């Protein structure tokens, strides 16, 4: 049967212990049957994960693009896991992919990135009869996601792009980016992907704004630091607003009481990663002096998420998911880990816990961002679906 006449095939998920001595061989064997055009790999940072990256390049065909990043936890075939390498193989019968490494994030060489991104479609040879999308995997510690997504949006305005920031558990020390067996940091991996499957974006955030306002009266934008809220030391004022002792502020408490920024008609989280020794707040997204924030309140974690997935036009073959680590912490505190894992399993969601999510030209936090792959709609030759 000719390749263009073969039936569409969905992605394949593989999960192994990251420290298994034969982890790369297990993953390669698990995806080999789908003849992958692209393999995405997510796992805990360290020598074992680096060995997997090198081992996969040696075991998979040269025409297979290999990309991925370190995580703050993984989402595998059975839901939330830790200490595992989760791989997703995208079969060549339904997918094509090309990777670009955007380097030197601290220096922000935006003009160079723009030129590289604009050359990509011609080199890739996008087929207008198929659906194209982008995946962005930035270093979550470099703090440059806002500039990255704006650059990609300007260079490739017609391409839907989503992704997640590479993580390091709750250590916030070092992340790893993977592109074709090479491991790097202070960079972002950008993938242009094409498929004949139908696509739908799924986004979900489990919070709403309260009436409690806080004005950023002093900040260090380039470091994503709030020094003062309401003209008071930021950590102390946040503790007062939430009713939590400053000494008891932890990532779990930050997840329960997010700071929200209104953009257009929607509120987006400006997530807190920690406090500074000087009493400031470190954020995972851009912030500036004069910004007006609202204290958020967490709402339903489970049912709204399931309802968002239920609104997909057809059951997904798989959903590639980027889920903020702060959502995971909130779910764990609420004792809902098994319930959320059941949803992940039911809808075949695979991906990782992130230091931030990217979609619709924005960098956000405390959000689930996913891309559902579905069989083509017989009534729609293009096979595309609206976002859920």
CSV table of C-alpha atoms in Angstrom, one decimal:
chain,number,residue,atom,x,y,z
A,1,UNK,CA,0.0,0.0,0.0
A,2,UNK,CA,1.4,3.4,-0.9
A,3,UNK,CA,2.3,5.6,2.1
A,4,UNK,CA,-0.2,8.3,1.2
A,5,UNK,CA,-3.0,5.7,1.1
A,6,UNK,CA,-2.2,4.2,4.4
A,7,UNK,CA,-4.6,4.7,7.3
A,8,UNK,CA,-3.8,7.4,9.8
A,9,UNK,CA,-2.0,6.2,12.9
A,10,UNK,CA,-1.9,7.8,16.4
A,11,UNK,CA,1.2,8.3,18.6
A,12,UNK,CA,2.6,5.5,20.7
A,13,UNK,CA,3.5,6.0,24.4
A,14,UNK,CA,6.4,4.2,26.2
A,15,UNK,CA,7.4,4.5,29.9
A,16,UNK,CA,10.5,3.1,31.6
A,17,UNK,CA,12.4,3.8,34.7
A,18,UNK,CA,14.9,6.5,33.9
A,19,UNK,CA,17.7,4.8,35.8
A,20,UNK,CA,17.2,1.4,34.1
A,21,UNK,CA,20.5,0.4,32.5
A,22,UNK,CA,18.7,-0.6,29.3
A,23,UNK,CA,16.2,2.4,29.3
A,24,UNK,CA,17.2,3.6,25.8
A,25,UNK,CA,16.9,0.1,24.4
A,26,UNK,CA,13.5,-0.3,26.0
A,27,UNK,CA,12.2,2.9,24.5
A,28,UNK,CA,13.6,2.3,21.1
A,29,UNK,CA,12.0,-1.2,21.0
A,30,UNK,CA,8.7,0.3,22.2
A,31,UNK,CA,8.5,2.9,19.5
A,32,UNK,CA,10.1,0.9,16.7
A,33,UNK,CA,6.8,-0.7,15.6
A,34,UNK,CA,5.3,2.7,14.6
A,35,UNK,CA,8.4,3.6,12.5
A,36,UNK,CA,8.5,7.0,14.2
A,37,UNK,CA,9.2,10.3,12.4
A,38,UNK,CA,9.5,12.0,15.8
A,39,UNK,CA,10.2,10.8,19.3
A,40,UNK,CA,9.6,13.1,22.2
A,41,UNK,CA,11.2,12.2,25.5
A,42,UNK,CA,10.6,13.6,29.0
A,43,UNK,CA,12.3,12.6,32.3
A,44,UNK,CA,14.2,13.7,35.4
A,45,UNK,CA,17.5,15.6,34.7
A,46,UNK,CA,20.8,13.9,35.3
A,47,UNK,CA,23.3,11.5,33.8
A,48,UNK,CA,20.7,8.7,33.3
A,49,UNK,CA,18.5,11.0,31.2
A,50,UNK,CA,21.5,12.2,29.2
A,51,UNK,CA,22.4,8.6,28.5
A,52,UNK,CA,18.9,7.9,27.2
A,53,UNK,CA,19.2,10.8,24.8
A,54,UNK,CA,22.5,9.5,23.4
A,55,UNK,CA,21.3,5.9,23.4
A,56,UNK,CA,18.1,6.7,21.4
A,57,UNK,CA,20.1,8.5,18.7
A,58,UNK,CA,22.2,5.5,18.2
A,59,UNK,CA,19.2,3.1,18.1
A,60,UNK,CA,16.7,5.0,15.9
A,61,UNK,CA,16.9,5.8,12.2
A,62,UNK,CA,18.7,9.1,11.2
A,63,UNK,CA,15.4,10.3,9.6
A,64,UNK,CA,13.7,10.2,13.0
A,65,UNK,CA,13.8,13.5,14.9
A,66,UNK,CA,14.5,13.1,18.6
A,67,UNK,CA,13.7,15.9,21.0
A,68,UNK,CA,12.7,16.4,24.6
A,69,UNK,CA,13.5,17.9,28.0
A,70,UNK,CA,13.9,17.3,31.7
A,71,UNK,CA,10.8,17.6,33.8
A,72,UNK,CA,9.3,18.3,37.2
A,73,UNK,CA,7.5,15.0,37.0
A,74,UNK,CA,6.1,12.9,34.2
A,75,UNK,CA,2.7,11.9,32.8
A,76,UNK,CA,2.8,8.3,31.4
A,77,UNK,CA,0.4,5.7,30.2
A,78,UNK,CA,-0.9,5.3,33.8
A,79,UNK,CA,-0.9,9.0,34.7
A,80,UNK,CA,1.4,10.9,37.1
A,81,UNK,CA,4.8,9.2,37.6
A,82,UNK,CA,8.2,10.4,38.9
A,83,UNK,CA,11.7,9.1,38.1
A,84,UNK,CA,10.5,7.7,34.8
A,85,UNK,CA,11.4,8.5,31.2
A,86,UNK,CA,8.2,8.9,29.1
A,87,UNK,CA,8.6,8.7,25.3
A,88,UNK,CA,6.0,9.5,22.6
A,89,UNK,CA,6.6,8.1,19.2
A,90,UNK,CA,4.8,9.8,16.3
A,91,UNK,CA,4.4,7.4,13.4
A,92,UNK,CA,5.9,8.4,10.0
A,93,UNK,CA,2.7,7.3,8.2
A,94,UNK,CA,0.9,10.3,9.9
A,95,UNK,CA,3.6,12.7,10.9
A,96,UNK,CA,6.7,14.7,9.7
A,97,UNK,CA,8.8,16.8,12.0
A,98,UNK,CA,11.8,19.1,12.0
A,99,UNK,CA,13.7,20.5,15.0
A,100,UNK,CA,15.4,23.9,15.6
A,101,UNK,CA,17.5,24.7,18.6
A,102,UNK,CA,17.2,28.4,19.7
A,103,UNK,CA,20.4,29.0,21.6
A,104,UNK,CA,21.8,31.5,24.0
A,105,UNK,CA,18.6,32.4,25.9
A,106,UNK,CA,20.3,34.7,28.4
A,107,UNK,CA,21.7,36.9,25.6
A,108,UNK,CA,18.3,37.0,23.7
A,109,UNK,CA,19.6,37.0,20.1
A,110,UNK,CA,16.0,37.7,18.9
A,111,UNK,CA,17.1,38.8,15.4
A,112,UNK,CA,19.0,35.5,14.8
A,113,UNK,CA,16.0,33.5,16.2
A,114,UNK,CA,13.6,35.4,13.9
A,115,UNK,CA,15.7,34.7,10.8
A,116,UNK,CA,16.1,31.0,11.6
A,117,UNK,CA,12.3,30.6,12.3
A,118,UNK,CA,11.3,32.3,9.1
A,119,UNK,CA,13.5,30.0,7.1
A,120,UNK,CA,12.0,26.9,8.6
A,121,UNK,CA,8.7,26.6,6.6
A,122,UNK,CA,10.5,26.6,3.2
A,123,UNK,CA,13.1,24.1,4.4
A,124,UNK,CA,10.4,21.9,5.9
A,125,UNK,CA,8.1,22.1,2.9
A,126,UNK,CA,4.7,22.4,4.6
A,127,UNK,CA,1.9,20.5,2.8
A,128,UNK,CA,-1.2,22.8,2.8
A,129,UNK,CA,-3.4,19.7,2.7
A,130,UNK,CA,-2.2,18.6,6.2
A,131,UNK,CA,-2.3,20.2,9.7
A,132,UNK,CA,0.9,21.9,10.9
A,133,UNK,CA,1.7,22.9,14.5
A,134,UNK,CA,4.7,23.9,16.6
A,135,UNK,CA,6.0,22.5,19.9
A,136,UNK,CA,8.2,24.7,22.1
A,137,UNK,CA,10.3,23.3,24.9
A,138,UNK,CA,12.3,26.1,26.6
A,139,UNK,CA,14.7,26.0,29.5
A,140,UNK,CA,12.4,26.8,32.4
A,141,UNK,CA,15.2,28.4,34.5
A,142,UNK,CA,16.4,30.9,31.8
A,143,UNK,CA,13.3,33.0,32.4
A,144,UNK,CA,12.9,34.0,28.7
A,145,UNK,CA,9.7,32.3,27.7
A,146,UNK,CA,7.8,35.5,27.2
A,147,UNK,CA,10.3,36.7,24.6
A,148,UNK,CA,10.5,33.3,23.0
A,149,UNK,CA,6.7,33.0,22.4
A,150,UNK,CA,6.5,36.6,21.2
A,151,UNK,CA,9.3,35.9,18.7
A,152,UNK,CA,7.8,32.7,17.4
A,153,UNK,CA,4.3,34.4,17.1
A,154,UNK,CA,5.9,37.2,15.1
A,155,UNK,CA,7.9,34.9,12.8
A,156,UNK,CA,5.3,32.2,12.3
A,157,UNK,CA,1.9,34.0,12.9
A,158,UNK,CA,-0.2,31.3,11.2
A,159,UNK,CA,1.3,28.4,13.0
A,160,UNK,CA,-0.4,27.2,16.3
A,161,UNK,CA,2.3,26.7,18.9
A,162,UNK,CA,2.1,25.1,22.3
A,163,UNK,CA,4.6,23.7,24.8
A,164,UNK,CA,6.0,23.4,28.3
A,165,UNK,CA,9.1,24.7,30.1
A,166,UNK,CA,11.7,22.2,31.0
A,167,UNK,CA,11.9,21.5,34.8
A,168,UNK,CA,14.1,20.0,37.5
A,169,UNK,CA,11.6,18.6,40.0
A,170,UNK,CA,11.3,21.2,42.8
A,171,UNK,CA,15.1,21.8,42.9
A,172,UNK,CA,15.2,24.7,40.3
A,173,UNK,CA,18.9,24.2,39.7
A,174,UNK,CA,19.4,22.7,36.2
A,175,UNK,CA,17.3,21.7,33.3
A,176,UNK,CA,18.2,19.7,30.1
A,177,UNK,CA,17.1,20.1,26.6
A,178,UNK,CA,17.4,17.4,24.0
A,179,UNK,CA,17.7,17.7,20.2
A,180,UNK,CA,18.8,14.7,18.1
A,181,UNK,CA,20.9,13.1,20.9
A,182,UNK,CA,22.6,16.3,21.9
A,183,UNK,CA,21.9,17.7,25.4
A,184,UNK,CA,22.1,21.4,26.1
A,185,UNK,CA,20.9,24.1,28.5
A,186,UNK,CA,20.1,27.8,28.2
A,187,UNK,CA,18.3,27.0,25.0
A,188,UNK,CA,14.9,26.1,23.6
A,189,UNK,CA,13.9,23.3,21.3
A,190,UNK,CA,11.3,24.3,18.7
A,191,UNK,CA,9.6,21.7,16.5
A,192,UNK,CA,7.6,22.1,13.4
A,193,UNK,CA,5.3,19.2,12.9
A,194,UNK,CA,2.8,18.2,10.2
A,195,UNK,CA,0.1,15.5,10.4
A,196,UNK,CA,-2.9,14.2,8.6
A,197,UNK,CA,-4.7,13.7,11.9
A,198,UNK,CA,-7.3,16.1,13.3
A,199,UNK,CA,-6.1,18.4,16.0
A,200,UNK,CA,-7.7,20.2,18.9
A,201,UNK,CA,-6.1,22.3,21.7
A,202,UNK,CA,-7.2,21.6,25.3
A,203,UNK,CA,-6.5,24.2,28.0
A,204,UNK,CA,-7.7,24.2,31.6
A,205,UNK,CA,-7.0,26.4,34.6
A,206,UNK,CA,-8.6,25.7,38.0
A,207,UNK,CA,-8.7,29.1,39.5
A,208,UNK,CA,-10.8,32.3,39.6
A,209,UNK,CA,-10.0,35.9,40.7
A,210,UNK,CA,-10.9,37.0,44.2
A,211,UNK,CA,-11.6,40.7,45.2
A,212,UNK,CA,-8.2,40.9,46.9
A,213,UNK,CA,-5.9,43.3,44.9
A,214,UNK,CA,-2.1,43.7,45.1
A,215,UNK,CA,0.0,46.3,43.3
A,216,UNK,CA,3.6,45.5,42.4
A,217,UNK,CA,5.3,48.6,43.7
A,218,UNK,CA,8.9,47.4,43.2
A,219,UNK,CA,10.2,44.6,40.9
A,220,UNK,CA,13.2,43.4,39.0
A,221,UNK,CA,11.6,42.4,35.7
A,222,UNK,CA,14.7,40.8,34.1
A,223,UNK,CA,14.9,38.4,37.1
A,224,UNK,CA,11.1,37.9,37.5
A,225,UNK,CA,11.3,39.2,41.0
A,226,UNK,CA,8.7,41.1,43.0
A,227,UNK,CA,10.4,43.1,45.7
A,228,UNK,CA,7.3,44.9,47.1
A,229,UNK,CA,3.6,44.4,47.0
A,230,UNK,CA,1.4,47.3,48.1
A,231,UNK,CA,4.6,49.1,49.2
A,232,UNK,CA,5.4,46.3,51.6
A,233,UNK,CA,8.1,43.6,51.4
A,234,UNK,CA,6.5,41.2,48.9
A,235,UNK,CA,6.7,37.9,50.8
A,236,UNK,CA,5.3,39.5,54.0
A,237,UNK,CA,2.5,41.2,52.2
A,238,UNK,CA,1.6,38.0,50.3
A,239,UNK,CA,1.5,36.1,53.6
A,240,UNK,CA,-0.8,38.7,55.1
A,241,UNK,CA,-3.1,38.6,52.1
A,242,UNK,CA,-3.4,34.8,52.2
A,243,UNK,CA,-3.5,34.5,55.9
A,244,UNK,CA,-0.5,32.1,55.9
A,245,UNK,CA,2.5,32.7,58.2
A,246,UNK,CA,5.5,33.8,56.1
A,247,UNK,CA,7.6,30.9,57.5
A,248,UNK,CA,5.0,28.5,56.2
A,249,UNK,CA,5.0,29.6,52.6
A,250,UNK,CA,5.8,26.6,50.4
A,251,UNK,CA,5.3,25.7,46.7
A,252,UNK,CA,2.1,23.9,47.7
A,253,UNK,CA,0.7,27.1,49.3
A,254,UNK,CA,1.7,29.2,46.3
A,255,UNK,CA,-0.2,26.7,44.2
A,256,UNK,CA,-3.3,27.1,46.4
A,257,UNK,CA,-3.2,30.9,46.3
A,258,UNK,CA,-1.9,32.1,42.9
A,259,UNK,CA,-1.4,35.7,41.8
A,260,UNK,CA,-3.5,36.5,38.7
A,261,UNK,CA,-2.9,39.1,36.0
A,262,UNK,CA,-5.9,40.1,33.8
A,263,UNK,CA,-5.1,40.2,30.1
A,264,UNK,CA,-8.1,41.0,27.9
A,265,UNK,CA,-11.1,39.2,29.4
A,266,UNK,CA,-9.1,36.4,31.0
A,267,UNK,CA,-7.0,36.1,34.1
A,268,UNK,CA,-3.7,34.3,33.9
A,269,UNK,CA,-1.5,33.0,36.7
A,270,UNK,CA,1.8,34.7,37.5
A,271,UNK,CA,3.1,31.7,39.5
A,272,UNK,CA,5.4,32.0,42.5
A,273,UNK,CA,8.3,29.6,42.6
A,274,UNK,CA,9.7,30.7,46.0
A,275,UNK,CA,10.8,33.5,48.3
A,276,UNK,CA,14.1,35.3,48.3
A,277,UNK,CA,16.4,35.7,51.3
A,278,UNK,CA,15.6,39.5,51.1
A,279,UNK,CA,11.9,38.8,51.4
A,280,UNK,CA,10.9,39.1,47.8
A,281,UNK,CA,8.9,36.7,45.6
A,282,UNK,CA,10.4,34.8,42.6
A,283,UNK,CA,8.0,34.2,39.8
A,284,UNK,CA,7.8,31.8,36.8
A,285,UNK,CA,6.5,34.5,34.4
A,286,UNK,CA,7.2,38.1,33.5
A,287,UNK,CA,6.3,40.8,35.9
A,288,UNK,CA,6.9,44.6,36.1
A,289,UNK,CA,6.5,47.5,38.5
A,290,UNK,CA,3.0,48.9,38.4
A,291,UNK,CA,1.3,45.6,37.6
A,292,UNK,CA,-2.1,45.1,39.3
A,293,UNK,CA,-2.6,41.5,40.5
A,294,UNK,CA,-5.5,39.7,42.1
A,295,UNK,CA,-5.2,36.9,44.6
A,296,UNK,CA,-6.7,33.8,43.0
A,297,UNK,CA,-8.7,31.0,44.6
A,298,UNK,CA,-8.5,27.4,43.5
A,299,UNK,CA,-11.7,25.8,42.2
A,300,UNK,CA,-12.6,22.3,41.0
A,301,UNK,CA,-9.5,20.4,39.9
A,302,UNK,CA,-11.1,17.3,38.4
A,303,UNK,CA,-14.6,17.7,36.9
A,304,UNK,CA,-13.9,20.8,34.8
A,305,UNK,CA,-10.8,19.2,33.4
A,306,UNK,CA,-12.7,16.1,32.4
A,307,UNK,CA,-15.5,18.3,30.9
A,308,UNK,CA,-12.9,20.1,28.7
A,309,UNK,CA,-11.7,16.7,27.4
A,310,UNK,CA,-15.3,15.6,26.9
A,311,UNK,CA,-15.9,18.5,24.6
A,312,UNK,CA,-13.5,17.1,22.0
A,313,UNK,CA,-15.3,16.3,18.8
A,314,UNK,CA,-14.1,12.7,18.8
A,315,UNK,CA,-12.2,10.5,21.3
A,316,UNK,CA,-8.5,11.2,21.0
A,317,UNK,CA,-5.9,8.8,19.8
A,318,UNK,CA,-3.6,10.6,22.3
A,319,UNK,CA,-3.2,14.0,24.0
A,320,UNK,CA,0.2,15.5,24.3
A,321,UNK,CA,0.0,17.3,27.7
A,322,UNK,CA,2.0,20.1,29.4
A,323,UNK,CA,0.8,20.4,33.0
A,324,UNK,CA,2.2,22.9,35.5
A,325,UNK,CA,4.0,21.5,38.5
A,326,UNK,CA,1.9,23.8,40.7
A,327,UNK,CA,-1.2,22.1,39.4
A,328,UNK,CA,0.3,18.8,40.4
A,329,UNK,CA,1.2,20.0,43.8
A,330,UNK,CA,-2.4,21.2,44.3
A,331,UNK,CA,-3.8,17.9,43.2
A,332,UNK,CA,-1.5,16.0,45.5
A,333,UNK,CA,-2.5,18.2,48.5
A,334,UNK,CA,-6.2,17.6,47.7
A,335,UNK,CA,-5.6,13.8,47.6
A,336,UNK,CA,-6.8,13.7,44.0
A,337,UNK,CA,-3.6,12.2,42.3
A,338,UNK,CA,-5.3,8.9,41.5
A,339,UNK,CA,-8.4,10.6,40.2
A,340,UNK,CA,-6.4,12.8,37.9
A,341,UNK,CA,-4.2,9.9,36.8
A,342,UNK,CA,-7.4,8.0,35.9
A,343,UNK,CA,-8.4,10.9,33.6
A,344,UNK,CA,-5.0,11.0,32.0
A,345,UNK,CA,-5.3,7.3,31.3
A,346,UNK,CA,-8.8,7.5,30.0
A,347,UNK,CA,-7.9,10.1,27.4
A,348,UNK,CA,-4.4,8.7,26.7
A,349,UNK,CA,-2.5,11.8,27.9
A,350,UNK,CA,1.3,11.7,28.0
A,351,UNK,CA,3.7,14.6,28.7
A,352,UNK,CA,5.3,16.2,31.7
A,353,UNK,CA,5.0,18.6,34.7
A,354,UNK,CA,6.4,21.9,33.6
A,355,UNK,CA,7.8,25.2,35.0
A,356,UNK,CA,5.3,27.0,32.7
A,357,UNK,CA,3.1,26.5,29.6
A,358,UNK,CA,3.0,28.1,26.2
A,359,UNK,CA,-0.1,28.5,24.0
A,360,UNK,CA,-1.8,31.2,21.9
A,361,UNK,CA,1.3,33.3,21.8
A,362,UNK,CA,1.5,33.5,25.6
A,363,UNK,CA,3.6,32.1,28.5
A,364,UNK,CA,1.3,31.1,31.4
A,365,UNK,CA,1.5,29.1,34.6
A,366,UNK,CA,-0.7,26.7,36.7
A,367,UNK,CA,-2.5,25.6,33.5
A,368,UNK,CA,-2.9,22.4,31.6
A,369,UNK,CA,-2.1,22.9,27.9
A,370,UNK,CA,-2.6,19.9,25.6
A,371,UNK,CA,-2.9,19.0,21.9
A,372,UNK,CA,-5.4,16.2,21.1
A,373,UNK,CA,-4.7,14.0,18.1
A,374,UNK,CA,-7.9,12.5,16.6
A,375,UNK,CA,-8.8,10.4,13.5
A,376,UNK,CA,-9.6,12.7,10.5
A,377,UNK,CA,-13.2,13.8,10.2
A,378,UNK,CA,-14.6,12.1,7.1
A,379,UNK,CA,-16.7,15.2,6.5
A,380,UNK,CA,-13.7,17.5,6.7
A,381,UNK,CA,-10.9,16.8,4.2
A,382,UNK,CA,-8.5,19.0,6.1
A,383,UNK,CA,-9.3,17.1,9.3
A,384,UNK,CA,-8.8,20.1,11.6
A,385,UNK,CA,-10.8,20.6,14.8
A,386,UNK,CA,-11.5,23.7,16.8
A,387,UNK,CA,-9.8,24.0,20.2
A,388,UNK,CA,-11.6,22.6,23.1
